Coordinates of C-alpha atoms in Angstrom, one line a residue:
M87 CA 6.2 34.6 -54.6
E88 CA 3.5 32.3 -54.0
Y89 CA -0.1 33.8 -53.2
R90 CA -2.6 32.4 -51.2
S91 CA -5.8 34.2 -51.9
A92 CA -5.6 37.8 -53.4
N93 CA -5.3 35.6 -57.6
F94 CA -9.4 35.1 -57.8
D95 CA -11.7 36.8 -61.1
L96 CA -13.1 40.1 -61.4
N97 CA -16.4 40.8 -61.5
N98 CA -16.5 42.8 -64.3
G99 CA -19.8 44.1 -64.5
Q100 CA -21.7 40.7 -63.7
G101 CA -24.5 40.0 -61.4
K102 CA -22.7 40.3 -57.6
N103 CA -23.7 36.6 -57.3
E104 CA -22.5 35.6 -60.2
E105 CA -18.7 34.1 -61.3
P106 CA -17.0 36.5 -62.9
K107 CA -15.4 36.2 -66.4
S108 CA -12.4 37.9 -66.3
R109 CA -9.1 37.8 -64.1
V110 CA -7.6 40.2 -62.3
S111 CA -4.9 40.4 -59.3
M112 CA -5.2 42.2 -56.4
N113 CA -1.1 41.6 -56.0
I114 CA -2.1 40.4 -51.9
P115 CA 1.8 37.9 -51.1
D116 CA 0.5 34.8 -49.0
S117 CA 1.5 34.8 -45.7
D118 CA 2.4 32.6 -42.2
K119 CA 0.7 35.6 -40.4
P120 CA -3.2 35.9 -39.9
R121 CA -4.8 38.1 -42.2
V122 CA -7.2 41.0 -41.2
V123 CA -9.2 42.8 -43.6
V124 CA -11.0 45.5 -42.5
I125 CA -13.7 47.2 -45.0
G126 CA -14.0 51.1 -44.9
G127 CA -11.6 53.6 -44.7
G128 CA -13.9 56.1 -42.7
F129 CA -13.1 57.3 -38.5
A130 CA -13.8 52.9 -37.3
G131 CA -11.6 51.6 -39.8
V132 CA -8.7 53.9 -40.2
E133 CA -8.7 54.1 -36.5
I134 CA -8.6 50.7 -36.7
V135 CA -5.4 50.2 -38.1
K136 CA -3.5 52.5 -36.6
T137 CA -4.5 51.3 -33.3
L138 CA -2.8 47.3 -34.5
G139 CA 0.3 49.7 -35.1
R140 CA 3.3 49.5 -37.5
D141 CA 4.3 46.1 -36.8
N142 CA 1.7 43.3 -35.5
P143 CA 1.4 40.7 -35.8
F144 CA -1.3 40.3 -38.3
Q145 CA -1.4 41.1 -42.7
V146 CA -3.6 44.1 -42.0
V147 CA -5.1 44.7 -45.6
L148 CA -7.8 48.2 -45.6
L149 CA -10.4 48.4 -48.7
D150 CA -12.3 51.6 -49.7
K151 CA -14.4 52.5 -52.6
N152 CA -12.0 55.9 -52.2
N153 CA -8.3 56.0 -51.7
F154 CA -8.6 59.1 -48.7
H155 CA -10.6 59.3 -45.2
N156 CA -12.4 62.3 -44.8
F157 CA -13.4 64.3 -41.6
Q158 CA -17.0 64.0 -41.7
P159 CA -17.5 66.9 -39.7
L160 CA -16.1 69.9 -41.3
M161 CA -17.7 67.9 -45.0
Y162 CA -20.5 71.3 -44.3
Q163 CA -17.9 74.0 -45.0
V164 CA -17.1 72.3 -47.9
A165 CA -20.1 72.2 -49.4
T166 CA -20.4 76.3 -48.3
A167 CA -17.3 77.2 -49.7
G168 CA -15.6 77.4 -46.2
L169 CA -13.0 74.8 -47.1
E170 CA -11.1 72.6 -49.6
P171 CA -11.9 69.7 -49.5
D172 CA -8.4 68.0 -49.6
A173 CA -8.6 70.5 -46.7
I174 CA -10.6 67.7 -44.7
A175 CA -9.3 65.1 -47.2
A176 CA -6.3 62.7 -46.5
P177 CA -4.7 59.4 -48.5
L178 CA -4.9 56.5 -46.6
R179 CA -1.2 55.5 -48.6
R180 CA -0.2 58.5 -46.7
I181 CA -1.7 57.9 -43.3
F182 CA -0.4 54.5 -43.1
K183 CA 3.1 54.6 -44.7
G184 CA 5.6 52.7 -43.2
Y185 CA 2.7 50.4 -41.9
K186 CA 4.8 47.1 -42.1
D187 CA 2.6 44.0 -43.7
F188 CA -0.1 46.7 -44.5
Y189 CA -2.7 46.8 -48.1
F190 CA -4.5 49.5 -49.3
R191 CA -6.8 48.1 -52.5
M192 CA -9.5 51.2 -53.3
A193 CA -12.6 48.0 -54.8
K194 CA -16.0 48.4 -53.4
V195 CA -16.6 45.2 -51.5
N196 CA -19.9 43.0 -53.2
R197 CA -20.8 40.5 -51.2
I198 CA -19.3 38.6 -47.7
F199 CA -18.8 35.0 -47.9
P200 CA -18.2 33.5 -44.1
S201 CA -19.1 29.9 -44.5
E202 CA -15.5 30.2 -47.0
N203 CA -13.5 33.3 -44.9
C204 CA -13.7 35.3 -48.0
I205 CA -15.3 38.6 -49.5
N206 CA -16.0 39.3 -53.6
T207 CA -15.2 42.6 -54.5
S208 CA -15.2 44.6 -57.5
I209 CA -11.2 43.7 -58.1
G210 CA -11.7 39.9 -56.9
R211 CA -12.2 38.0 -54.0
L212 CA -10.4 37.9 -50.5
K213 CA -10.0 35.2 -48.5
Y214 CA -9.8 37.0 -44.6
D215 CA -9.1 34.7 -41.6
F216 CA -10.8 37.5 -39.1
L217 CA -13.1 40.3 -40.9
V218 CA -14.0 44.1 -40.0
I219 CA -16.5 45.1 -41.6
A220 CA -16.7 49.3 -41.3
T221 CA -18.9 50.7 -44.0
G222 CA -20.7 53.3 -41.9
S223 CA -23.6 54.4 -43.2
K224 CA -25.8 56.3 -45.8
T225 CA -28.8 58.7 -46.3
N226 CA -31.6 57.6 -45.1
Y227 CA -34.4 59.0 -47.3
Y228 CA -37.4 56.6 -45.1
G229 CA -38.8 55.3 -49.4
M230 CA -39.5 58.9 -49.9
E231 CA -37.7 58.3 -54.3
N232 CA -38.5 61.7 -55.2
V233 CA -37.1 63.6 -52.2
K234 CA -33.9 61.0 -53.1
K235 CA -34.6 61.7 -56.7
N236 CA -34.7 65.4 -56.6
S237 CA -33.0 66.8 -52.8
V238 CA -28.9 66.8 -52.6
P239 CA -27.2 64.5 -49.7
M240 CA -24.5 65.2 -48.6
K241 CA -22.4 62.2 -47.3
K242 CA -19.3 62.2 -49.0
I243 CA -17.2 64.8 -51.1
P244 CA -18.7 64.7 -54.3
E245 CA -21.9 65.4 -52.8
A246 CA -20.5 68.4 -51.0
L247 CA -18.9 69.7 -54.1
D248 CA -22.1 69.3 -55.8
L249 CA -24.1 71.4 -53.5
R250 CA -21.8 73.6 -53.0
S251 CA -22.1 74.0 -57.4
K252 CA -25.7 73.6 -57.0
I253 CA -25.8 76.9 -54.9
L254 CA -23.7 78.9 -56.9
Q255 CA -25.4 77.8 -60.5
N256 CA -29.0 78.6 -58.8
F257 CA -27.7 81.8 -57.8
E258 CA -26.4 81.9 -61.7
Q259 CA -29.8 81.2 -62.9
A260 CA -32.2 83.7 -60.3
L261 CA -30.2 86.7 -62.6
L262 CA -31.2 85.6 -65.9
V263 CA -35.3 85.1 -65.1
S264 CA -38.0 88.7 -64.1
D265 CA -40.0 86.6 -62.6
P266 CA -40.3 86.7 -58.9
E267 CA -41.7 83.4 -57.9
V268 CA -38.9 81.6 -59.9
R269 CA -36.0 83.9 -58.7
S270 CA -37.6 82.9 -55.1
S271 CA -37.6 79.6 -56.0
L272 CA -33.6 80.1 -57.4
L273 CA -32.8 81.8 -53.7
D274 CA -34.1 80.2 -51.0
V275 CA -33.3 77.0 -49.6
V276 CA -34.2 74.1 -47.7
I277 CA -32.7 72.5 -44.9
V278 CA -34.2 69.3 -43.6
G279 CA -33.1 68.0 -40.3
G280 CA -32.2 69.9 -36.9
G281 CA -28.9 67.9 -36.1
P282 CA -25.1 69.4 -35.4
T283 CA -25.5 68.8 -39.7
G284 CA -28.6 70.4 -40.2
V285 CA -28.2 73.5 -38.1
E286 CA -24.0 74.4 -38.9
L287 CA -25.9 74.4 -43.1
A288 CA -28.4 76.8 -41.8
G289 CA -25.1 79.5 -39.8
A290 CA -23.1 78.5 -42.9
I291 CA -25.3 79.1 -45.0
A292 CA -26.8 82.7 -43.5
E293 CA -23.6 83.6 -43.2
L294 CA -22.9 83.6 -46.9
K295 CA -25.9 85.5 -47.6
K296 CA -25.2 88.2 -45.1
H297 CA -20.8 88.6 -45.2
V298 CA -20.9 87.4 -48.6
L299 CA -24.0 86.9 -51.9
P300 CA -24.4 90.4 -51.6
N301 CA -21.3 91.5 -52.6
D302 CA -20.4 89.2 -55.2
L303 CA -24.1 89.0 -56.9
P304 CA -25.0 93.0 -55.6
E305 CA -27.7 93.4 -58.8
L306 CA -29.9 90.6 -56.5
D307 CA -31.3 91.6 -52.8
F308 CA -30.2 89.0 -51.1
T309 CA -33.2 90.3 -48.3
K310 CA -35.6 87.8 -50.3
M311 CA -33.1 84.8 -50.0
D312 CA -35.3 82.8 -47.4
I313 CA -33.2 79.6 -44.9
Y314 CA -35.3 77.4 -44.3
L315 CA -34.2 74.5 -41.3
I316 CA -36.9 71.7 -41.2
E317 CA -37.3 69.7 -38.2
A318 CA -39.2 66.8 -37.4
A319 CA -38.9 66.6 -33.7
P320 CA -39.9 69.1 -31.3
Q321 CA -36.6 70.5 -30.6
L322 CA -33.1 71.2 -32.8
L323 CA -30.2 68.7 -31.3
N324 CA -32.3 66.2 -30.5
G325 CA -29.7 63.6 -28.6
M326 CA -28.4 66.7 -26.9
S327 CA -29.3 69.1 -23.8
A328 CA -32.2 71.1 -23.7
N329 CA -30.1 74.7 -23.4
A330 CA -28.1 73.0 -26.1
S331 CA -31.2 73.0 -28.0
K332 CA -32.3 76.6 -26.9
K333 CA -29.6 78.6 -27.1
A334 CA -29.1 77.3 -31.2
L335 CA -32.4 78.2 -32.5
K336 CA -32.1 81.6 -30.8
Y337 CA -28.6 82.2 -32.6
L338 CA -30.4 80.6 -36.4
D339 CA -33.6 82.9 -35.4
D340 CA -30.1 86.1 -35.4
F341 CA -29.7 84.5 -38.6
G342 CA -32.9 84.9 -40.0
V343 CA -33.3 81.6 -40.8
H344 CA -37.1 79.9 -40.8
V345 CA -37.0 76.9 -38.7
M346 CA -39.8 75.0 -38.3
L347 CA -40.2 71.9 -36.0
N348 CA -43.0 69.6 -35.7
T349 CA -42.6 69.5 -39.5
T350 CA -42.0 66.1 -41.6
V351 CA -41.4 66.7 -45.5
K352 CA -43.6 64.7 -47.7
N353 CA -42.7 65.1 -51.0
Y354 CA -40.1 67.6 -53.4
D355 CA -40.5 67.0 -56.4
G356 CA -37.3 69.1 -57.1
Y357 CA -39.4 72.8 -57.3
I358 CA -42.2 72.2 -54.5
V359 CA -41.2 70.6 -51.4
E360 CA -44.8 69.2 -49.8
F361 CA -44.8 68.9 -45.8
G362 CA -47.3 66.0 -44.1
D363 CA -50.1 69.5 -42.8
G364 CA -50.4 70.1 -45.9
K365 CA -48.5 73.1 -46.1
K366 CA -46.2 73.8 -49.3
I367 CA -42.6 76.3 -50.0
V368 CA -41.5 76.3 -53.3
S369 CA -37.0 75.9 -53.5
Q370 CA -35.0 74.2 -56.4
S371 CA -31.8 73.8 -53.2
L372 CA -33.6 71.4 -50.9
I373 CA -30.7 70.1 -48.9
W374 CA -30.8 66.3 -47.0
A375 CA -29.8 66.2 -43.8
A376 CA -32.4 64.1 -42.2
G377 CA -31.4 61.1 -40.9
V378 CA -28.4 58.1 -41.9
M379 CA -28.8 54.2 -42.0
G380 CA -26.5 51.6 -42.0
S381 CA -24.6 50.7 -45.0
I382 CA -25.2 46.9 -44.8
I383 CA -22.9 44.1 -47.1
E384 CA -25.2 41.9 -48.5
G385 CA -24.7 37.7 -47.5
I386 CA -24.8 38.1 -43.7
D387 CA -27.5 36.1 -42.0
P388 CA -30.2 38.5 -42.5
E389 CA -31.5 37.4 -38.7
V390 CA -28.9 40.2 -36.9
I391 CA -29.4 43.0 -39.3
K392 CA -31.5 45.1 -36.8
G393 CA -33.0 48.8 -38.1
N394 CA -30.3 48.4 -40.4
R395 CA -27.3 47.4 -38.3
Y396 CA -24.6 44.2 -38.0
H397 CA -26.1 42.6 -34.4
V398 CA -23.6 42.5 -32.5
D399 CA -22.0 41.8 -29.2
L400 CA -20.4 43.6 -26.1
F401 CA -17.2 43.1 -28.0
C402 CA -18.4 44.5 -31.0
R403 CA -18.5 40.5 -33.3
I404 CA -21.3 40.1 -35.3
K405 CA -23.9 38.2 -33.7
G406 CA -23.4 33.9 -35.2
Y407 CA -19.6 34.8 -35.9
E408 CA -16.2 34.1 -34.1
N409 CA -14.1 36.6 -36.5
L410 CA -16.7 39.2 -38.3
Y411 CA -16.3 41.9 -36.0
C412 CA -18.9 45.4 -37.0
I413 CA -17.8 48.7 -35.7
G414 CA -19.2 52.2 -36.0
D415 CA -22.9 53.6 -37.7
V416 CA -23.1 50.7 -39.6
A417 CA -22.8 48.2 -36.0
G418 CA -25.4 48.2 -33.9
M419 CA -25.2 47.1 -30.2
Y420 CA -28.7 46.4 -28.5
T421 CA -28.6 46.2 -24.7
P422 CA -31.7 47.3 -22.1
E423 CA -29.6 50.1 -21.0
I424 CA -28.7 51.7 -25.2
P425 CA -32.0 49.5 -26.4
R426 CA -31.0 51.7 -30.0
G427 CA -27.9 51.3 -30.1
H428 CA -25.1 53.5 -28.9
P429 CA -25.7 57.1 -31.4
M430 CA -24.1 56.8 -34.9
V431 CA -21.2 59.1 -33.9
A432 CA -17.1 60.0 -35.0
Q433 CA -16.1 58.4 -31.1
V434 CA -18.2 56.0 -30.5
A435 CA -16.6 54.7 -34.4
I436 CA -12.8 55.6 -32.9
Q437 CA -13.7 53.6 -29.7
Q438 CA -14.6 50.2 -31.0
G439 CA -11.9 50.0 -34.0
R440 CA -9.7 50.7 -30.9
L441 CA -11.4 47.8 -28.5
V442 CA -11.2 45.4 -32.0
A443 CA -8.0 45.7 -32.9
K444 CA -6.1 46.0 -29.2
N445 CA -8.7 42.4 -28.8
L446 CA -7.2 40.7 -31.8
L447 CA -3.8 41.5 -30.0
R448 CA -5.3 39.9 -26.8
M449 CA -6.2 37.2 -27.7
H450 CA -2.9 36.6 -30.6
K451 CA -1.2 36.1 -27.2
N452 CA -3.7 34.3 -25.5
K453 CA -5.2 36.7 -23.6
T454 CA -9.1 37.2 -22.2
P455 CA -11.0 39.7 -24.6
K456 CA -12.5 42.9 -22.9
P457 CA -15.8 44.1 -23.9
F458 CA -16.7 47.6 -24.7
K459 CA -17.6 50.8 -23.0
Y460 CA -19.0 53.9 -24.4
N461 CA -17.1 56.6 -23.5
D462 CA -19.0 60.1 -24.1
K463 CA -17.4 62.7 -24.6
G464 CA -19.4 64.9 -24.9
S465 CA -21.4 67.0 -28.3
M466 CA -21.1 70.1 -29.6
A467 CA -21.9 72.1 -32.6
T468 CA -21.5 75.5 -34.4
I469 CA -24.2 78.1 -35.4
G470 CA -22.2 80.9 -37.0
R471 CA -19.1 82.9 -36.1
N472 CA -19.2 83.1 -32.2
R473 CA -22.1 80.8 -31.8
A474 CA -22.0 77.6 -30.6
V475 CA -23.4 74.2 -28.0
V476 CA -21.0 72.4 -26.1
D477 CA -22.8 69.8 -24.0
L478 CA -19.7 67.7 -22.0
P479 CA -20.5 64.9 -19.1
N480 CA -20.2 67.5 -16.1
W481 CA -20.4 71.1 -18.1
K482 CA -22.8 72.4 -20.9
F483 CA -21.5 76.1 -22.2
A484 CA -23.2 78.2 -25.6
G485 CA -21.5 81.3 -26.9
V486 CA -17.8 82.7 -28.0
F487 CA -16.1 79.8 -25.8
A488 CA -18.5 78.0 -26.6
W489 CA -17.1 78.7 -30.4
L490 CA -13.7 78.4 -29.6
V491 CA -13.4 75.3 -27.6
W492 CA -15.3 73.9 -30.6
M493 CA -13.2 75.0 -33.1
F494 CA -10.1 73.9 -30.7
V495 CA -11.6 70.1 -30.6
H496 CA -11.5 69.9 -34.7
I497 CA -8.8 71.3 -35.5
I498 CA -7.0 68.4 -33.4
S499 CA -9.6 65.7 -34.3
L500 CA -8.4 65.7 -38.2
V501 CA -5.9 64.4 -40.0
G502 CA -2.5 65.5 -40.3
F503 CA -0.4 67.9 -39.9
R504 CA -0.6 70.2 -43.5
N505 CA -5.1 69.7 -43.1
K506 CA -4.4 70.9 -39.4
V507 CA -2.7 74.0 -40.8
A508 CA -4.8 74.6 -43.7
V509 CA -8.5 74.8 -41.7
F510 CA -6.0 77.0 -39.4
F511 CA -5.4 79.5 -41.2
N512 CA -8.8 78.7 -43.6
W513 CA -10.8 80.0 -40.6
V514 CA -8.5 82.8 -39.7
W515 CA -9.2 84.1 -43.0
N516 CA -12.4 83.1 -43.1
Y517 CA -12.8 85.0 -39.3
F518 CA -10.9 88.4 -40.8
T519 CA -12.1 88.9 -44.1
Y520 CA -15.7 87.9 -43.8
D521 CA -14.8 85.9 -47.2
R522 CA -15.6 82.5 -48.8
A523 CA -12.6 82.1 -50.9
T524 CA -13.3 79.0 -52.3
R525 CA -17.2 80.0 -54.3
L526 CA -16.2 77.9 -58.0
I527 CA -18.7 76.1 -59.3
I528 CA -17.2 72.6 -60.7
R529 CA -20.3 70.6 -62.0
P530 CA -21.2 71.5 -66.3
W531 CA -22.8 73.8 -67.0
V532 CA -26.0 73.7 -68.9
K533 CA -26.5 75.2 -72.0
H534 CA -28.7 78.5 -72.4
E535 CA -30.9 76.5 -74.4
Q536 CA -31.9 74.3 -71.9
K537 CA -31.6 76.5 -69.1
K538 CA -34.2 78.9 -70.9
E539 CA -37.1 76.2 -71.7
K540 CA -36.3 74.7 -68.2
L541 CA -36.5 78.1 -66.3
E542 CA -40.0 78.4 -68.5
R543 CA -41.3 75.4 -67.6
D544 CA -40.3 76.6 -63.9
S545 CA -42.4 78.8 -64.2
I546 CA -45.8 77.8 -64.8
K547 CA -44.8 74.7 -62.5
V548 CA -44.5 77.5 -59.7
R549 CA -47.9 78.9 -60.5
K550 CA -49.7 75.9 -61.1
G551 CA -48.4 74.7 -58.0

C-alpha cells in the first residue's frame, strides 16, 4: 500500500524547526479523498468529526495529546472527590468506532507549514488538504511566574486529580503540626476566579468542609478552615445576569465562603497570597481559575493572532488562508457586534465545529458555504446541593429547580451512555449519603523527614510574613 504523506522523520527531542533524526510512520494510507486533519479532541474537534459523519467524502485524521475526550464542565467534581475521571472522559477511538476512512493518532502538533500544507508533530509530519485547529485554551496567569509555579490549575484531568490529592494531603499534614498558623495555612483554600469554575469549586469544597471532612478527620477543627473566592470584577459570574451574580453570592455566603470582589492577586510564593491592595493571607492551597487563553501553534502568520486567538472570518477560516480553519476557544471571530469575540464556552465550540463540517460537505458538492451565527442557549452554574443559577434567553431563575435543570443538562451532554449512568448514580449516592467516595490521594507522598523539615521552614516563613 502506498502512503501519501505519513512517512516522515520523528522530531526526537530536536527543536521545533530542526530536521528530526529518527524515522517513524503514522501509518495513514494515501487516499483519493481530500484529507481533513483536525487538531484537538475537545468539544469542537469531536463535533466536526461527528457532523462529517461515519461515511463522508473525506479522509479524516484526528490528532490529540490525549486518547480521550473530557467533559470539562464537570472537572471540578473530579478535583473535589465527587466523580472519578473516567466518568467524565471517553476514549476517542470508542467515540468514532465504525467511522470509515477515519484515523486517530495520539500526538502533539509542534508547528504548521501552511505553504506546504503540512504539519510537524511529535510522531512525524503529515500533509493535509484542509486543516482544522481546535486546540482549545490553556490557563492564563497574566505573566505572574510565581503564581504559575506555586498555584494549582484545573484545565486537565491530571491537574484535577493533583488538586484532589494536594488538598487531602494538606489535611493529613495538618494533623502533624502544632503551630496554629501553619495548620491554618494547610486547611485554608484560596480560589482565584469568580466565573462558573471558581464558583462551583467554592461550593463543592464548602460541602466537603460541612458534610465530609469532619467525619474523616475528627481530630481537626474544620470550623477554623476558611475558603476564599477572589474575583477582580465587581460581581461574580461576569457575563451572566445581575440576578445570577447576586444569588451566587448569597449561596456562597450561606456556605461560609469568604468572597472578595474587586480584588486582584499580585503574587503567591506557595504560602502567602499577596493582593493588589497590599493585603495578605496565608494558604498552601491556591487554585487558579482566573482566566484562559487560546492554545496557539507556531507557524501561522503572527499578524492574524489577536489576544492569543486566531483571527477568523465568518466561515471560521483563519484570515488570509483558504484551507485553514479554526474553531472553539482558540478562534477569535471579531465583528462590530462582538468586538471581543465569542465567549470561550462549549456551545460556541460545538456550533462552530458543526458549521465547518457542514460547509466542507457543501463545498465538496460545489455549494456555497454559510457564515457562522452563534445561537446563545444560555448559561448556568451550580453552587452546592439544591443551589444553582440559570440564565436562559427568555427566562432567568435560581434555586432547587435551577439545580435540577443544571444536572439534567450536564448528564445529557456527557459523551457515552456509560458516563451518563455513572454520573447519575454518583450524584444520587452523594445526595442521599452526604458522602464523596473518591477521597483518594494518588500522587507521591513526601518522606516524613522531608515533611518535617518543610513544615518547620513553613512555620518560620509564616511568622516572618
